[in-house]
Tab-separated table of C-alpha atoms in Angstrom:
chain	number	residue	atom	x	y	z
A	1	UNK	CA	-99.796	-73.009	9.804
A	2	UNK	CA	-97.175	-75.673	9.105
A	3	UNK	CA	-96.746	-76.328	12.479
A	4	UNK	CA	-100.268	-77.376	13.627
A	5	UNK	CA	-100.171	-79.630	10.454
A	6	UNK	CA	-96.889	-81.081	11.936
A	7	UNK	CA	-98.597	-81.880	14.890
A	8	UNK	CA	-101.937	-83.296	13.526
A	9	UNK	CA	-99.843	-86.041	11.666
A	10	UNK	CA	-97.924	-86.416	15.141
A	11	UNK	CA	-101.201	-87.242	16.576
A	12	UNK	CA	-102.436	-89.179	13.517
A	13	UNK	CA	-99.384	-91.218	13.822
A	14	UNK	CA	-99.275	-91.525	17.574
A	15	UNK	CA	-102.792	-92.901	17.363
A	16	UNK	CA	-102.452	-95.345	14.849
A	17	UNK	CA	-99.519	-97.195	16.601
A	18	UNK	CA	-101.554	-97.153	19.684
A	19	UNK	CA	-104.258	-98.799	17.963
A	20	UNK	CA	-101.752	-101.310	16.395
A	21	UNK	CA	-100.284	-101.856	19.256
A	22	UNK	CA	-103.886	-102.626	21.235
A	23	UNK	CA	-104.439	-104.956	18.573
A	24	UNK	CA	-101.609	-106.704	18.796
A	25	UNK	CA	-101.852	-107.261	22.753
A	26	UNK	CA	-105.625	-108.432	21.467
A	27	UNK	CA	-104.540	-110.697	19.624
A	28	UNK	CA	-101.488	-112.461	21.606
A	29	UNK	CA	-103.270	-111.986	24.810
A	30	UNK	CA	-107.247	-112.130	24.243
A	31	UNK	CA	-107.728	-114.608	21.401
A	32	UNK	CA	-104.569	-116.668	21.391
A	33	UNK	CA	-103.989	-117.421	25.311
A	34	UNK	CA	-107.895	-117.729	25.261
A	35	UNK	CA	-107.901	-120.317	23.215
A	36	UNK	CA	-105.409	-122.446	24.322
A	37	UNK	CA	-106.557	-121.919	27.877
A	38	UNK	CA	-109.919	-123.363	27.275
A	39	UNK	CA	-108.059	-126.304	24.979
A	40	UNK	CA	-105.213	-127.154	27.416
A	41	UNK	CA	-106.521	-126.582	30.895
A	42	UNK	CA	-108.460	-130.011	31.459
A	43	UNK	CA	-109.503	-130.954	35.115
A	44	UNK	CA	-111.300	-134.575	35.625
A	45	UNK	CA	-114.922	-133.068	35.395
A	46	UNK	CA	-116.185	-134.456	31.959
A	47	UNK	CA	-118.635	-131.391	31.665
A	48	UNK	CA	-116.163	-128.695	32.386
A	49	UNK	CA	-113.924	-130.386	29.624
A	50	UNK	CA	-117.008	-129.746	27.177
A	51	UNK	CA	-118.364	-126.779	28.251
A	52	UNK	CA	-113.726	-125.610	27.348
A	53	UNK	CA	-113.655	-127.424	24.039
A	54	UNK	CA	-116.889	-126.018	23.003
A	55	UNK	CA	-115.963	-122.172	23.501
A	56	UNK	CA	-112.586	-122.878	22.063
A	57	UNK	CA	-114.268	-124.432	18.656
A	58	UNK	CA	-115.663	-121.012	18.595
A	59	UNK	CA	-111.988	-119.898	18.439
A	60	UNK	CA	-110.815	-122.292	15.642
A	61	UNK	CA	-111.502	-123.325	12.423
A	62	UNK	CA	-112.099	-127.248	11.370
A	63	UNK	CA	-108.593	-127.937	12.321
A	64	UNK	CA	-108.626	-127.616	15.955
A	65	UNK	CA	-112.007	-129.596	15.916
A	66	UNK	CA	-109.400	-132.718	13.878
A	67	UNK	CA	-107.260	-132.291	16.882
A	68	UNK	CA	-109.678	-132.662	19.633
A	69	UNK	CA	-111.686	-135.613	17.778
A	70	UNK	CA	-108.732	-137.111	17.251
A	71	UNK	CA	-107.893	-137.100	21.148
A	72	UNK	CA	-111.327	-138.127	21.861
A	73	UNK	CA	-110.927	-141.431	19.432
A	74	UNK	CA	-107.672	-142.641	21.863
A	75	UNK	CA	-109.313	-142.112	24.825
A	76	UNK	CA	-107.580	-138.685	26.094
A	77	UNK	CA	-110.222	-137.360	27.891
A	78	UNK	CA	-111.805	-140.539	29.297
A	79	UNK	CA	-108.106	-141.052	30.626
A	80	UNK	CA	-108.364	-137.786	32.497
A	81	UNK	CA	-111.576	-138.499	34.368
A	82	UNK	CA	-110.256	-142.110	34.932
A	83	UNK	CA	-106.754	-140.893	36.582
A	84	UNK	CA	-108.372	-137.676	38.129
A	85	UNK	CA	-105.374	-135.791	36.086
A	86	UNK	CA	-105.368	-131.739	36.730
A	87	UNK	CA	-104.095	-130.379	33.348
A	88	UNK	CA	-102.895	-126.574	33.484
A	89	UNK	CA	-101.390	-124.465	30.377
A	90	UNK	CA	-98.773	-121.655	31.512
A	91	UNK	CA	-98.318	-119.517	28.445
A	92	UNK	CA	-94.435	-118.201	27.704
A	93	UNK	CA	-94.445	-116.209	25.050
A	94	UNK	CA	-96.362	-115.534	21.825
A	95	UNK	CA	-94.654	-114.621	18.533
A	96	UNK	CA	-96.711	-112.547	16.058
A	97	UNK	CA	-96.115	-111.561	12.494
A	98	UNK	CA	-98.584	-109.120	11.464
A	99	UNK	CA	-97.832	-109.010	8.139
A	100	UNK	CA	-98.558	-112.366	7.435
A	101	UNK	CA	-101.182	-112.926	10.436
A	102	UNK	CA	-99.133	-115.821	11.718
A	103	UNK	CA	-98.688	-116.596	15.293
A	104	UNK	CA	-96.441	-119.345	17.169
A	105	UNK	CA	-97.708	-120.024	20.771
A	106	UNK	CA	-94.903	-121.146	23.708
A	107	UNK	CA	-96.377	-122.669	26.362
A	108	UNK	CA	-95.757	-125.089	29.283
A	109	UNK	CA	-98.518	-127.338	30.872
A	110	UNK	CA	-98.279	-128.734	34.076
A	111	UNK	CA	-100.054	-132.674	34.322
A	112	UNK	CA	-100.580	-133.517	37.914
A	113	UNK	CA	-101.548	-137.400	38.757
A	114	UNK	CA	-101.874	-138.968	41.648
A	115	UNK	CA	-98.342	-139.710	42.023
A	116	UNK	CA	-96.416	-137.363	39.928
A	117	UNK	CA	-96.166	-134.137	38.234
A	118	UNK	CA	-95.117	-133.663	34.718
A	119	UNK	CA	-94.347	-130.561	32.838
A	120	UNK	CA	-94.052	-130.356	29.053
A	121	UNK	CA	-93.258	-127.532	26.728
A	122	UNK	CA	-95.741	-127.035	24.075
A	123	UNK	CA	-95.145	-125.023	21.175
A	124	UNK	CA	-98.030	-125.033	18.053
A	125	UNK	CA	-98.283	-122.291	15.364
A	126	UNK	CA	-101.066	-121.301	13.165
A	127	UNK	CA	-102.457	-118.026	11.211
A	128	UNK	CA	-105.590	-115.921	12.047
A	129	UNK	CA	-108.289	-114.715	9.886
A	130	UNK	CA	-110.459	-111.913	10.908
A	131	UNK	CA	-114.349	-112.750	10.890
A	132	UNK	CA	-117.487	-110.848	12.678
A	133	UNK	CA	-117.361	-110.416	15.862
A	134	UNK	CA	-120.131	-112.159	17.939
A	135	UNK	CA	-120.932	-113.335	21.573
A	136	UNK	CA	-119.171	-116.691	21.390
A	137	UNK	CA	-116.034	-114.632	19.652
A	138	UNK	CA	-115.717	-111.196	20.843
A	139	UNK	CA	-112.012	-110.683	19.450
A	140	UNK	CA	-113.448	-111.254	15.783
A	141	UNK	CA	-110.672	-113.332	14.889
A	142	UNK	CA	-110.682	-117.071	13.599
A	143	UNK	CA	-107.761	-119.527	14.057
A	144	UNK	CA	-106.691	-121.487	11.231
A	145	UNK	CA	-104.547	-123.779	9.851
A	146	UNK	CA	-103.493	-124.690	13.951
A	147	UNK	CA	-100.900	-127.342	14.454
A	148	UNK	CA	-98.733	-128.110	17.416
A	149	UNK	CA	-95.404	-127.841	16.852
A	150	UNK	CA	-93.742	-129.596	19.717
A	151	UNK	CA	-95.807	-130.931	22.999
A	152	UNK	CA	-92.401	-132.742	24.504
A	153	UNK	CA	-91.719	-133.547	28.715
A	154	UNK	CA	-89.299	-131.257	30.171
A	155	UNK	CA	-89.641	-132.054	33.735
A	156	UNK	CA	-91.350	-135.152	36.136
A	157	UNK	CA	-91.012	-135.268	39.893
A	158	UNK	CA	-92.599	-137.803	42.049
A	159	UNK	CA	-94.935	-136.709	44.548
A	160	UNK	CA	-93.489	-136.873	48.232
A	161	UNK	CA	-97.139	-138.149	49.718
A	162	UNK	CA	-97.500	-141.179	47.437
């Protein structure tokens, strides 16, 4: 008898690290990389930019809605159409504490112009909340209190063809 209940809690415990560990890859991989795909990759098509921004508010609380206004009021996005940029976000890494429900995102995004290519490393941090899940957010999982942490260039090279 003592050794079937050995082996019950063996599966009990097997099972509830493979459900932690599913959420985990959930969470860095579905809901965080989700988001700041839809956020970061930009091409010069006005409605594609929208059509992004407006699933990632679905992703985010008030504060990445500050950010993107904010980029809206100088002009980011009307500067993207105007220069035909390609924007593209190449995620590194993701750090997650579970404990706390704090992420911080390491990314690189690639700007290509008509002349040159720039790559920066972006970095930006922020805590999630968990909230019903619905069509627009499957993961049920809200982004808060998100702030970017560095956005710096790492790299520019001149385009042979120009």
């Amino acid at each position: 008898m003592p050794i079937k209940h050995l082996r019950r809690d063996r599966i009990v415990t097997q099972l509830k690290t493979i459900v932690c560990y599913s959420l985990i890859i959930t969470i860095k991989h579905g809901h965080i990389e989700n988001f700041h795909h839809y956020f970061f990759t930009l091409p010069p098509d006005d409605k594609y930019i929208r059509y992004t921004m407006e699933k990632a508010m679905y992703l985010v609380d008030e504060t990445g809605l500050a950010q993107y206004n904010t980029l809206k009021e100088k002009g980011f996005y009307s500067n993207i159409l105007g220069t035909s940029s390609v924007f593209s976000i190449y995620c590194d890494s993701v750090a997650f504490n579970k404990g706390k429900m704090e992420f911080t995102y390491y990314g690189r995004q690639r700007i290509e112009r008509r002349s040159n290519i720039l790559m920066r490393e972006l970095v930006t941090a922020g805590q999630l909340k968990r909230v019903p899940r619905t069509e627009n957010n499957p993961h049920g999982l809200l982004i808060v209190n998100w702030r970017t942490l560095l956005n710096k260039d790492i790299e520019q090279k001149t385009k042979i063809n120009y």
